[in-house]
CSV table of C-alpha atoms and ligand atoms in Angstrom, one decimal:
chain,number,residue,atom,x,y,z
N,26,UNK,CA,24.5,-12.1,-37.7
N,27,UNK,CA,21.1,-11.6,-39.1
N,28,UNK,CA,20.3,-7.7,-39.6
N,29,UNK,CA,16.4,-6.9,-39.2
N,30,UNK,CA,14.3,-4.5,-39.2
N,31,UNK,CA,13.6,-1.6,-35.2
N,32,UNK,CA,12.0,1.3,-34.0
N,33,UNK,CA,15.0,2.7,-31.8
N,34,UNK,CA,15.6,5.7,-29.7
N,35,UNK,CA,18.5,8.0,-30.2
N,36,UNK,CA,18.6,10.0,-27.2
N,37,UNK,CA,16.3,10.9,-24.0
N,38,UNK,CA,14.5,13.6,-25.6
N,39,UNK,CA,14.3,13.0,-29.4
N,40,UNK,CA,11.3,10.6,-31.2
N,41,UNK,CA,11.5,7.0,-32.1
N,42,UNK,CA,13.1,6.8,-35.7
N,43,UNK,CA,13.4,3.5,-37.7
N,44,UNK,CA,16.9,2.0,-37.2
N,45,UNK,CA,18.3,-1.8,-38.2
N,46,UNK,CA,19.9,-3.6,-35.4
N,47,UNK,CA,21.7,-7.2,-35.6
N,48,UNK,CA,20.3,-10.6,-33.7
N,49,UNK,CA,23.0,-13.0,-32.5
N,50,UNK,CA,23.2,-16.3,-34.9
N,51,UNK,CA,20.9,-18.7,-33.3
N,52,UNK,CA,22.9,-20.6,-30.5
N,53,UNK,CA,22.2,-24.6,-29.4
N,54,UNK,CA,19.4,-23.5,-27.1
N,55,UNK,CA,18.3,-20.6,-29.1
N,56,UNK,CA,14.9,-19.8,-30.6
N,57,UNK,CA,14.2,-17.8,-33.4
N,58,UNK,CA,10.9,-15.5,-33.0
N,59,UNK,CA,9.5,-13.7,-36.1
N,60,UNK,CA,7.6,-11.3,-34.0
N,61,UNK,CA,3.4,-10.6,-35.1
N,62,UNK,CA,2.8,-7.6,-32.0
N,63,UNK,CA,4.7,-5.8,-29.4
N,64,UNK,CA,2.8,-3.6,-27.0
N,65,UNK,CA,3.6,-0.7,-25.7
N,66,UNK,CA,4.5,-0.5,-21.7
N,67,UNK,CA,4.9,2.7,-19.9
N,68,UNK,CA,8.5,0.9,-18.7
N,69,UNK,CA,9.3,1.6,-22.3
N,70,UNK,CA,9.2,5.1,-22.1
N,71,UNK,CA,10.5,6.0,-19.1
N,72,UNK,CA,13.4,3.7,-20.0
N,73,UNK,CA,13.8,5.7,-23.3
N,74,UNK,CA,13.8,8.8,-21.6
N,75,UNK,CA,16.5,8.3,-19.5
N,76,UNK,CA,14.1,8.2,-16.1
N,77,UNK,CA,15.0,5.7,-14.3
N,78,UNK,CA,18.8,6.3,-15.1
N,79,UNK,CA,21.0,6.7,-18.2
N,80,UNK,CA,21.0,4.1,-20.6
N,81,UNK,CA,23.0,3.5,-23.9
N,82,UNK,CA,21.6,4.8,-27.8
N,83,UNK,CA,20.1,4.0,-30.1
N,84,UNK,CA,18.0,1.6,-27.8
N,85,UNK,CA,15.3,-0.5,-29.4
N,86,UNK,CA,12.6,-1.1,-26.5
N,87,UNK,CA,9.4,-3.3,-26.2
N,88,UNK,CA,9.0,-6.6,-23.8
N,89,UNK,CA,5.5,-7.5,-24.9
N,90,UNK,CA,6.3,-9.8,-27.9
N,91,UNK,CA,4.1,-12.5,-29.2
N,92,UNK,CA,4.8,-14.2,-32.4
N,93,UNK,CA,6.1,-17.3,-34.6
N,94,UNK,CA,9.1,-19.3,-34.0
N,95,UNK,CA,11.3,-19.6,-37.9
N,96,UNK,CA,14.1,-22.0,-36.4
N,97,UNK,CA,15.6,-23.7,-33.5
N,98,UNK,CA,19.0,-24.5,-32.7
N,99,UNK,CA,19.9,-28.0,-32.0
N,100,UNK,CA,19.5,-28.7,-28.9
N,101,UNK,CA,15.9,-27.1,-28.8
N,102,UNK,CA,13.3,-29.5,-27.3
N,103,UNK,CA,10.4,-27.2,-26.3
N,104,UNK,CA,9.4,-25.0,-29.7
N,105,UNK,CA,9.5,-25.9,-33.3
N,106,UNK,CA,9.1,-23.5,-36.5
N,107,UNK,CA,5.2,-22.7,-36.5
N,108,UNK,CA,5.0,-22.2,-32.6
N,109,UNK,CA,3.0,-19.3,-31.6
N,110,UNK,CA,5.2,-17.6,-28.7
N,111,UNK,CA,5.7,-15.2,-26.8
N,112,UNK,CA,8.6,-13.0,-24.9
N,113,UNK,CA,8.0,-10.8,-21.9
N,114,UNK,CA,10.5,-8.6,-19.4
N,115,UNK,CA,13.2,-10.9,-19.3
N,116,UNK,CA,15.6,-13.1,-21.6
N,117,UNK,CA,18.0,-14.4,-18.8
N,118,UNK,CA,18.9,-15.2,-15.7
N,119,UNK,CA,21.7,-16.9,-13.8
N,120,UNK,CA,19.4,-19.8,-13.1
N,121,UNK,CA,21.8,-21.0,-10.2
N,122,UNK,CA,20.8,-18.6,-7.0
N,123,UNK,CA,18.0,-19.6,-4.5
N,124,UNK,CA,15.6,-17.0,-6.1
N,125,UNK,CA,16.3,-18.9,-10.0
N,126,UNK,CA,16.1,-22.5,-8.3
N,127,UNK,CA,12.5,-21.3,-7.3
N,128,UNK,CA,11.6,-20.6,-10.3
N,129,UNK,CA,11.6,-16.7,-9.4
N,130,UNK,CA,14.0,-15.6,-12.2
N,131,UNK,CA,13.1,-11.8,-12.0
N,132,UNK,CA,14.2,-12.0,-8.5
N,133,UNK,CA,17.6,-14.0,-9.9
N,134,UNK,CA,20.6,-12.6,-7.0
N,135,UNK,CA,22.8,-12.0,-9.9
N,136,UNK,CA,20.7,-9.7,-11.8
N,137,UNK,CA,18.4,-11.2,-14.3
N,138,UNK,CA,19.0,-10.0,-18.0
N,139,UNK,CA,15.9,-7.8,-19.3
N,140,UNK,CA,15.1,-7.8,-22.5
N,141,UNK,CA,16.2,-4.5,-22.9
N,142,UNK,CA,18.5,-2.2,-22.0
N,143,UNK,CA,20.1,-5.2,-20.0
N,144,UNK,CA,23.7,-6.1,-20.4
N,145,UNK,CA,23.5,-9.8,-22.2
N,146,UNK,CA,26.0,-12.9,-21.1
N,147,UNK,CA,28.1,-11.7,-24.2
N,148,UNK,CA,28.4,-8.1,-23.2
N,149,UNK,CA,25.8,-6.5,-25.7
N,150,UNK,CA,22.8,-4.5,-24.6
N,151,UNK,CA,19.7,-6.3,-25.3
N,152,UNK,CA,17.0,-4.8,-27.6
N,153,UNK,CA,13.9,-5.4,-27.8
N,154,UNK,CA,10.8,-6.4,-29.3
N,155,UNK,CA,9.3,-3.2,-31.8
N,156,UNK,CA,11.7,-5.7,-34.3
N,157,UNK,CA,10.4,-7.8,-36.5
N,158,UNK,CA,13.0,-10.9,-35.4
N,159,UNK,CA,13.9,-11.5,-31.6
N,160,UNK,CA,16.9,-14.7,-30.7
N,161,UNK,CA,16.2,-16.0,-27.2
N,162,UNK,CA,16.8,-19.0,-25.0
N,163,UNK,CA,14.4,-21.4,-25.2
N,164,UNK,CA,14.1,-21.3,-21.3
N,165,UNK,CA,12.6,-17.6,-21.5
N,166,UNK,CA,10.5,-18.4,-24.3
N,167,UNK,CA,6.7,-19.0,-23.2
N,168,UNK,CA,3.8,-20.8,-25.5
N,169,UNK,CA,1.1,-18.6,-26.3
N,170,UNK,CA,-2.3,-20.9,-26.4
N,171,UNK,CA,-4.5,-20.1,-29.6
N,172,UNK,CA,-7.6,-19.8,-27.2
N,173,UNK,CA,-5.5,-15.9,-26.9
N,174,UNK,CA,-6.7,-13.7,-29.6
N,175,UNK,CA,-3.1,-13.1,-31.3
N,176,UNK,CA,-3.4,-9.4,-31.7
N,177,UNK,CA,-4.6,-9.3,-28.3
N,178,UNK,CA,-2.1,-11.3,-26.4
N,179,UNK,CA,1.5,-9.3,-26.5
N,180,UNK,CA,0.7,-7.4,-23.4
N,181,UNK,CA,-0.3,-10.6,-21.2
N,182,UNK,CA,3.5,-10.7,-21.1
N,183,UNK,CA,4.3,-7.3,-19.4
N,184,UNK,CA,0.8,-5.9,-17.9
N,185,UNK,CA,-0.8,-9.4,-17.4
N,186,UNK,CA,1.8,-10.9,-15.7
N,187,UNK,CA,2.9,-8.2,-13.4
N,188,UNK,CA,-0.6,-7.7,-12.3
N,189,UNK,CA,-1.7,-12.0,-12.0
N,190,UNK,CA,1.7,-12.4,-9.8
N,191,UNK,CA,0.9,-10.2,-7.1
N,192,UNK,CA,-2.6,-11.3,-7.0
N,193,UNK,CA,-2.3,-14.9,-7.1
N,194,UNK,CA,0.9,-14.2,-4.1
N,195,UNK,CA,-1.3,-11.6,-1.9
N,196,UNK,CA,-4.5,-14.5,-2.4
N,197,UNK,CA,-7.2,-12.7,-4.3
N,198,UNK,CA,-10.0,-14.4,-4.8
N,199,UNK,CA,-13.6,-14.8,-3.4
N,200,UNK,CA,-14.1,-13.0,-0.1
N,201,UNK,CA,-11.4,-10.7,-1.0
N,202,UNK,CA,-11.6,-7.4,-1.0
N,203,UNK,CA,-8.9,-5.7,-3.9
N,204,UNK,CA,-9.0,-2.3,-5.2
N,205,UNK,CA,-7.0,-1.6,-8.3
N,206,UNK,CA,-5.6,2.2,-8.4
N,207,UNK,CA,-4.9,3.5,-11.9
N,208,UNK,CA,-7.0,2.5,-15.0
N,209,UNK,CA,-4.3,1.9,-17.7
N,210,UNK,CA,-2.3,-0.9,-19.1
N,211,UNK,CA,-1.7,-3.1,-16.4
N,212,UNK,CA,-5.0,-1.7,-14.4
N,213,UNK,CA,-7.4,-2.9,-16.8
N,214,UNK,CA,-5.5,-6.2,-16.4
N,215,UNK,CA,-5.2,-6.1,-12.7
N,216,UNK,CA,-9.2,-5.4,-13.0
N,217,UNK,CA,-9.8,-8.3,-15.2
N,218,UNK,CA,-7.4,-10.7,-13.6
N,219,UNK,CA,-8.8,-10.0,-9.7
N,220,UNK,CA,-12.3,-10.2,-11.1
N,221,UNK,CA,-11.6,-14.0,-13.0
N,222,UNK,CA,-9.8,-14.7,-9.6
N,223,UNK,CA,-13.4,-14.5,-7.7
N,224,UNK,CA,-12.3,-11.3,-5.7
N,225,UNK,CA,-14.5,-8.5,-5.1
N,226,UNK,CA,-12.8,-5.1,-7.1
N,227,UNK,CA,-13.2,-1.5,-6.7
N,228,UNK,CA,-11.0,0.5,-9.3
N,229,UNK,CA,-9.6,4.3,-8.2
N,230,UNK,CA,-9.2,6.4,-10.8
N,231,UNK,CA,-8.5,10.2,-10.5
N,232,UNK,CA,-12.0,10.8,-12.5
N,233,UNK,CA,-14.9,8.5,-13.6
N,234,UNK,CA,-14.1,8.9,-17.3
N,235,UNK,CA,-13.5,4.8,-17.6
N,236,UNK,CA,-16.0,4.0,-15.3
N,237,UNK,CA,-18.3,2.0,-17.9
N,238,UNK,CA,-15.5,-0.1,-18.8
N,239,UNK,CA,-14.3,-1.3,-15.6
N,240,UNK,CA,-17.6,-2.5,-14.4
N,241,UNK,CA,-17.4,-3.8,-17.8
N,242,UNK,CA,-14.5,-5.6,-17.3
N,243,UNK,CA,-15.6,-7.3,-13.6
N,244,UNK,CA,-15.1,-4.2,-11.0
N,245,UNK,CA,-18.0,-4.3,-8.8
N,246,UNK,CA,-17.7,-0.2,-7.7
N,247,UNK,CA,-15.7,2.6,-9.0
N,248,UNK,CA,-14.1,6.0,-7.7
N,249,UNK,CA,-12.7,9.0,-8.4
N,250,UNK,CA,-9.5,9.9,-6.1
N,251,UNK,CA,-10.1,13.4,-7.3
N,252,UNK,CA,-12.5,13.0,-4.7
N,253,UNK,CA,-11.8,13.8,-1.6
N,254,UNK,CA,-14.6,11.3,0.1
N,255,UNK,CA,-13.7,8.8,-1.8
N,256,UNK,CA,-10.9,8.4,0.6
N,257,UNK,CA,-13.6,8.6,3.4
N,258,UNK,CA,-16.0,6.4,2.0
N,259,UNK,CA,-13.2,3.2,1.9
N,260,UNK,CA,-11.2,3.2,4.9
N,261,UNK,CA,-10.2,0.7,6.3
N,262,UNK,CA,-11.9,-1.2,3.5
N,263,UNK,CA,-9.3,-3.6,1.4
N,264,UNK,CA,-7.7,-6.7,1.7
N,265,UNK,CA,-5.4,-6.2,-1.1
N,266,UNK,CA,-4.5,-2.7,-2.7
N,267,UNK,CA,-2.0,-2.8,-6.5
N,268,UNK,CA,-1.1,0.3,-7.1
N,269,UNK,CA,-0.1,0.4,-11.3
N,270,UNK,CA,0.5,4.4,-11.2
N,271,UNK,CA,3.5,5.6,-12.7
N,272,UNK,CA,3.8,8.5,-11.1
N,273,UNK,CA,3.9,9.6,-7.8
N,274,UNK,CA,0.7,9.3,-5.5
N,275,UNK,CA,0.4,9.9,-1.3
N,276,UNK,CA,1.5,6.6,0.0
N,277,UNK,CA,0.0,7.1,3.3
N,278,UNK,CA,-3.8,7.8,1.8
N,279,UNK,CA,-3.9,5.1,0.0
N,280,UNK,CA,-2.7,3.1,3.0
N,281,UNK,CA,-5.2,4.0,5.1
N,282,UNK,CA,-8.1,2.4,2.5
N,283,UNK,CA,-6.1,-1.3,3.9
N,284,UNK,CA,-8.5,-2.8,6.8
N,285,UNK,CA,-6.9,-5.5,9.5
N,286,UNK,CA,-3.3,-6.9,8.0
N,287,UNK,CA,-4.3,-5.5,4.6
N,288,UNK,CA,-1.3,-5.1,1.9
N,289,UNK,CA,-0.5,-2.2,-0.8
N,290,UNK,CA,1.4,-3.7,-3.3
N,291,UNK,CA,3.6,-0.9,-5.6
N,292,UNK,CA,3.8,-2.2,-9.3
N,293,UNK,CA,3.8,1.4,-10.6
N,294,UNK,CA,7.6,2.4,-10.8
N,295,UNK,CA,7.8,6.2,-10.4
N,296,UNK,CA,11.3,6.8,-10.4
N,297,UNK,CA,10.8,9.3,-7.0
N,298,UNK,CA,11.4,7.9,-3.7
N,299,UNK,CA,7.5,8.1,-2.0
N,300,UNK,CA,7.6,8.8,1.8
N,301,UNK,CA,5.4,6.4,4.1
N,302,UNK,CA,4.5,7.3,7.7
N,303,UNK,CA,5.1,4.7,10.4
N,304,UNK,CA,1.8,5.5,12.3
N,305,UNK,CA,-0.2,4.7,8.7
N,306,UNK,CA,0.9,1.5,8.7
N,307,UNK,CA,1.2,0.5,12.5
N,308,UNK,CA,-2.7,1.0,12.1
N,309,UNK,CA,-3.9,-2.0,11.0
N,310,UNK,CA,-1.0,-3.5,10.9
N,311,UNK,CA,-0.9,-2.7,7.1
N,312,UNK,CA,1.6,-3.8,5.1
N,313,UNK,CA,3.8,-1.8,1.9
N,314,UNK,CA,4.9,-4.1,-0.7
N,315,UNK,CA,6.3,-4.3,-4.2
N,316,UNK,CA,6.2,-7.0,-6.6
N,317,UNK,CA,8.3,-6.9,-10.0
N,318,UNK,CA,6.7,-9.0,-13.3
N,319,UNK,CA,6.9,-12.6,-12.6
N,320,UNK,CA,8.7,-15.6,-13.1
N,321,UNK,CA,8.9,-18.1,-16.4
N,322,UNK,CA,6.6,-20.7,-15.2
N,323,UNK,CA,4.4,-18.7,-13.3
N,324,UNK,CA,4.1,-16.3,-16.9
N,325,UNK,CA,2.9,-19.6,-18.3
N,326,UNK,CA,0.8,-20.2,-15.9
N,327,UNK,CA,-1.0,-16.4,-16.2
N,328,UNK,CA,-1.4,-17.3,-20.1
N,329,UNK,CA,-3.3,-20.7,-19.3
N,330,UNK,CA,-5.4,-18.9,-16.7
N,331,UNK,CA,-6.3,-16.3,-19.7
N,332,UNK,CA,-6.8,-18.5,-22.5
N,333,UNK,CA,-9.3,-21.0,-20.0
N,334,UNK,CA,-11.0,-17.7,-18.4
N,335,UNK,CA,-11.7,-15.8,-21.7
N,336,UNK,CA,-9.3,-12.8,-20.5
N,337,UNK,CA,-7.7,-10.9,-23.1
N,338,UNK,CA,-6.3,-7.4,-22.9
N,339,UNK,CA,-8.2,-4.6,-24.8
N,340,UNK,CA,-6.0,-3.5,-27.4
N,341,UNK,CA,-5.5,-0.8,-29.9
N,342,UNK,CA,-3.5,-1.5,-32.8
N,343,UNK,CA,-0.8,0.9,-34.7
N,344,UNK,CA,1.5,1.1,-37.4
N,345,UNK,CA,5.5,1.5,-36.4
N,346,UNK,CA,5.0,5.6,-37.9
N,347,UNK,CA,2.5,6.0,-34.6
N,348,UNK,CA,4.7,5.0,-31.9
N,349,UNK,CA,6.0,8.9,-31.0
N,350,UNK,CA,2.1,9.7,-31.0
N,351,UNK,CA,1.3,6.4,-28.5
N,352,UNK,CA,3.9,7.7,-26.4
N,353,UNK,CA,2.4,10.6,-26.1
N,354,UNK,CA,-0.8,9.1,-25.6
N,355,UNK,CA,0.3,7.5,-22.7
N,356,UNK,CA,1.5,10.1,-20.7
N,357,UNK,CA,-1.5,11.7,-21.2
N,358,UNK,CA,-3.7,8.3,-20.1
N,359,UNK,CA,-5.4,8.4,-23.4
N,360,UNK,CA,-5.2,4.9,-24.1
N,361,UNK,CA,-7.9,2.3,-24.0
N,362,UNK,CA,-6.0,0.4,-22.8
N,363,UNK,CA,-2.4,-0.6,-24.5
N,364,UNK,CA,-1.1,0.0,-27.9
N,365,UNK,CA,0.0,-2.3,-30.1
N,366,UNK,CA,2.3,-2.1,-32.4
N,367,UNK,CA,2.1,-4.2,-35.9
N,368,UNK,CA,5.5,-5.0,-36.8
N,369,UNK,CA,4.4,-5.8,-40.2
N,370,UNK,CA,4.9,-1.7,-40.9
N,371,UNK,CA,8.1,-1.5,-39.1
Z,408,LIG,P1,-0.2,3.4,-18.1
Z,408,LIG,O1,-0.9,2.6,-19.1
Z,408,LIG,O2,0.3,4.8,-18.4
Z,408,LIG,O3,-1.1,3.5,-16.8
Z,408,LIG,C1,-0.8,4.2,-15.6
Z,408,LIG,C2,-2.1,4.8,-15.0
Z,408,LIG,O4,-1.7,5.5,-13.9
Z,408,LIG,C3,-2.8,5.7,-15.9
Z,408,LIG,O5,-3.8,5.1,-16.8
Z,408,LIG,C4,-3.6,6.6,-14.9
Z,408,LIG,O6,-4.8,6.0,-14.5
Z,408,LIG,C5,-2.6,6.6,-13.7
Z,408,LIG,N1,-1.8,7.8,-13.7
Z,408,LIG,C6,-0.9,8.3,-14.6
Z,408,LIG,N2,-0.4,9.4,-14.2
Z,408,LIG,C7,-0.9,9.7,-13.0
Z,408,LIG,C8,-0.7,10.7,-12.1
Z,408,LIG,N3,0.2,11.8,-12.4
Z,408,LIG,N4,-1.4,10.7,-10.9
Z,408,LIG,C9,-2.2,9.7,-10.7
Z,408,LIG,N5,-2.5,8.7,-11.5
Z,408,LIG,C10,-1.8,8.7,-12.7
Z,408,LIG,O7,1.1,2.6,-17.6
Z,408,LIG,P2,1.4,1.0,-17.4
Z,408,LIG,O8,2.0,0.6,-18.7
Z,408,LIG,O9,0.1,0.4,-16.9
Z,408,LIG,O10,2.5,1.0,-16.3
Z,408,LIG,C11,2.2,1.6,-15.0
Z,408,LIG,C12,3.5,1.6,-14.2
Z,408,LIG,O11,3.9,0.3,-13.9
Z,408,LIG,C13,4.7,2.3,-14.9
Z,408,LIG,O12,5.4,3.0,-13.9
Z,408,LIG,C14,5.5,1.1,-15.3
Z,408,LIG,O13,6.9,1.3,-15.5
Z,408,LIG,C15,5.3,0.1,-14.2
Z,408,LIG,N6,5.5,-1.3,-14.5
Z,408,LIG,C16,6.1,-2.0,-13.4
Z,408,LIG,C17,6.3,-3.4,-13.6
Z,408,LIG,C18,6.8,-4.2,-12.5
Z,408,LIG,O14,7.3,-5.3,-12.7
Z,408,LIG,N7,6.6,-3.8,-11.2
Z,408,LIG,C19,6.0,-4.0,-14.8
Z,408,LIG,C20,5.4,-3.2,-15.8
Z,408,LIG,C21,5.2,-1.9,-15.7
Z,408,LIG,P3,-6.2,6.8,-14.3
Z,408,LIG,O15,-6.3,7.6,-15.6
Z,408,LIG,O16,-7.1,5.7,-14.1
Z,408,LIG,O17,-6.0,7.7,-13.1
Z,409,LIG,ZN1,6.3,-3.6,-19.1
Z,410,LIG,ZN1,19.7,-16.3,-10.5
């Protein structure tokens, strides 16, 4: 078993430290990835941290990985050594329910296997990708087209998929109205996706700090919901509300912004339950939805759609000794708009 080189947490509460974990040998259907970039996701920390429930140390995080395939096994047909690739959220599934069949593998009935923190077909806890070597099946492996600048493209696979895969399912396009609440790593993608979709976007933001760049990146108008007229000025306004926040926001205001048969859609994943009231959404007859990354050949699809559109995430590039400070960054929304880690300094 190949040893290489992590970033890992040790507990809930202490800093990322450098570790060494061991890959499996590559398998029949297995690729090997020597990994360029991994961006940072706000999943990543409030997995480290213990949030959304206990999880086993040292843990090496990170499902935004772009980079070259070394080898591949024997019965690989759809990489070769030189393949620019990438891995996002997931490394298995069952690939047998209904949801699998449909090619919805994060929706996979037996429990798809993340690509960390997940409990692998062998037993072992995946880790992830601030490592500078990755082993996964060929089937959860997706091509990253060179039109992608290669620093640029590791978070297409967390924050650009999770945001294309509602839009494209809820329709955005022209004639649609979509607002975009929360100006961070998946917002500025959800802005830049809904705007090369044709749709009309409004980003809410709690101030007008990143106002420049979201018209800047296709928003048509922009609000702070520190405002309270904001809330005024928009209802019953949107087709299509994504909600990216990752902490806890009043359900039912944001609701009412949704005009006839408008949806919400929750990709932000506070781990507080957030109370809805019936009436808000019998008006309207709104609808309060979720909507978890997206599936293998729809992440494909998302990284076509970029590289043919010209959208790229906006990046800012660190060395493996700035991760504690990135996290801390985060949680503070200092971040235009997603770290990325050079695994060449892990
Ligand atoms: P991020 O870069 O930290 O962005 C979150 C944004 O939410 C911030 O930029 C900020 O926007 C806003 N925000 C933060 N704290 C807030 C607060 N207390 N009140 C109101 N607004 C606040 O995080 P991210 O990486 O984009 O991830 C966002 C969320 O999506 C996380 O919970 C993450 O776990 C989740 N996620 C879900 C999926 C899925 O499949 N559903 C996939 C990936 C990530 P402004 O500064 O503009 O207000
Ligand atoms: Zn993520
Ligand atoms: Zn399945």
């Amino acid at each position: 078993m190949p040893t290489v080189k992590a970033y890992a947490a040790t507990s809930a509460t202490e800093p990322l430290v450098p570790a060494t974990i061991e890959r499996r040998d590559v398998g029949p259907k297995d690729v090997l990835i020597a990994i360029r970039y991994a961006g940072i996701c706000h999943s990543d920390i409030h997995t480290v941290r213990g949030e959304w429930g206990p999880i086993t140390y040292p843990q090496v995080v990170g499902h935004e990985i772009v980079g070259e395939v070394v080898e591949v096994g024997s019965d690989v047909t759809k990489y070769q050594a030189g393949d620019r690739v990438g891995v996002g959220c997931m490394v298995n599934s069952c690939r047998e329910c209904e949801n699998c069949r449909a090619g919805l593998e994060q929706y996979c009935l037996n429990g798809n296997v993340g690509t960390y923190a997940g409990v692998d077909r062998d037993g072992t806890i995946t880790q992830g990708g601030y490592s500078t070597h990755i082993v996964v099946d060929q089937d959860f492996v997706l091509r990253v087209p060179e039109a992608i600048p290669y620093e640029a493209a590791a978070p297409l696979l967390c924050a650009g998929i999770t945001t294309y895969s509602p839009l494209a399912h809820w329709n955005a396009g022209p004639g649609k109205r979509v607002a975009v609440v929360g100006m961070g790593g998946l917002g500025h993608m959800a802005v830049k996706i809904a705007a090369a979709m044709g749709a009309e976007v409004t980003v809410l933001s709690r101030t007008l700090a990143k106002q420049d760049d979201g018209l800047a990146y296709g928003a048509k108008e922009y609000f702070s919901t520190d405002d309270a007229t904001t809330f005024e000025k928009l209802a019953n306004h949107f087709d299509l509300i994504i909600n990216t926040v990752s902490a806890p926001l009043d359900v039912d205001a944001y609701l009412r912004l949704l005009r006839l048969d408008g949806t919400m859609v929750n990709v932000g994943a506070p781990p507080e339950p957030l109370p809805v009231t019936m009436f808000t959404l019998f008006g309207n007859r709104r609808s309060y939805a979720g909507s978890s990354i997206g599936g293998i050949a729809e992440t494909q699809e998302m990284l076509d759609f970029c590289a043919e559109r010209g959208v790229a995430p906006e990046t800012e590039l660190i060395s493996a000794d700035q991760i504690n400070e990135a996290y801390e960054r985060v949680m503070s929304s200092d971040v235009r708009y997603r770290f990325v880690i050079d695994t060449a300094t892990l």
